[in-house]
XYZ file of N, CA and C in Angstrom:
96
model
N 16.768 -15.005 39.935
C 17.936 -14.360 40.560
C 19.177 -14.538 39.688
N 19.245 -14.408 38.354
C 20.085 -14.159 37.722
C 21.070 -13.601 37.660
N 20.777 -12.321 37.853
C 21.630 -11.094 38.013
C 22.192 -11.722 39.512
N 21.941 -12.030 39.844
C 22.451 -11.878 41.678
C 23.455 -13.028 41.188
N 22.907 -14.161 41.251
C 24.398 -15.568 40.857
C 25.072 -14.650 39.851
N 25.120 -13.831 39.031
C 26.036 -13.616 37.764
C 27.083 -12.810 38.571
N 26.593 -11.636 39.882
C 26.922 -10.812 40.247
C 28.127 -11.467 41.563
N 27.537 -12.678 42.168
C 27.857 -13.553 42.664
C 29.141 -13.991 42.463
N 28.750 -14.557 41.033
C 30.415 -15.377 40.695
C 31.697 -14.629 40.023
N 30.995 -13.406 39.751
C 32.056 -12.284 39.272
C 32.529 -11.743 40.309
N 32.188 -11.711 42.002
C 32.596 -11.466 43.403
C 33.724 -12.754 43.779
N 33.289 -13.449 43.567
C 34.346 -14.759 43.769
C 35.313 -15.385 42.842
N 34.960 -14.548 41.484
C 36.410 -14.841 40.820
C 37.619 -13.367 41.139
N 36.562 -12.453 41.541
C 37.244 -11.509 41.766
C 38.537 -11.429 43.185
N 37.631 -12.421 44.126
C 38.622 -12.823 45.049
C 39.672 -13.877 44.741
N 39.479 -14.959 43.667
C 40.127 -15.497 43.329
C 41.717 -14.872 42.467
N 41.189 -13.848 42.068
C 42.224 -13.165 41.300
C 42.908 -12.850 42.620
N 42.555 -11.872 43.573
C 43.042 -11.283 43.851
C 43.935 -12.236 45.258
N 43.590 -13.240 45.530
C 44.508 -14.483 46.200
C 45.938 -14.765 45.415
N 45.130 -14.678 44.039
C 45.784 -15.508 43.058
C 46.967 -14.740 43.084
N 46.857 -13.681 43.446
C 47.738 -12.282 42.732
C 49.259 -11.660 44.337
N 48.177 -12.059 45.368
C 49.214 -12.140 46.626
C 49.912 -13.576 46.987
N 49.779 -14.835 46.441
C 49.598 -16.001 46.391
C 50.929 -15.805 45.865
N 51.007 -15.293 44.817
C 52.474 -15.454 43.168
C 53.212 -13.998 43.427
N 52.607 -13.069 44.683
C 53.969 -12.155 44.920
C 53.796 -11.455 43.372
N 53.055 -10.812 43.136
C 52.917 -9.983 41.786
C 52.504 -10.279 40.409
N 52.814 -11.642 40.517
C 52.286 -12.319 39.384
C 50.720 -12.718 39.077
N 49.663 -12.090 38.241
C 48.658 -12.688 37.750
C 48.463 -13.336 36.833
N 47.912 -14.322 37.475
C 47.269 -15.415 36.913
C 46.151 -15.478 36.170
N 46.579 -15.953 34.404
C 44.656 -15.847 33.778
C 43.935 -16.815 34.887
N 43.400 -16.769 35.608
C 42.227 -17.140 36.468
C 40.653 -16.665 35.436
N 40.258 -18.243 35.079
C 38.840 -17.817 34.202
C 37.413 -18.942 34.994
């Protein structure tokens, strides 16, 4: 299940950004 965890953690950095991004009021964050 490779693809699935890869697909996985690119879903949850993707939420991370996007916290990251209402969090700082416009500002993004390199989040890696």
């Amino acid at each position: 299940m490779v693809g699935y965890h890869h697909a996985f953690v690119l879903f949850l950095k993707d939420l991370c950004l996007t916290f990251a991004f209402h969090r700082t009021e416009g500002v993004i964050w390199p989040v890696y």
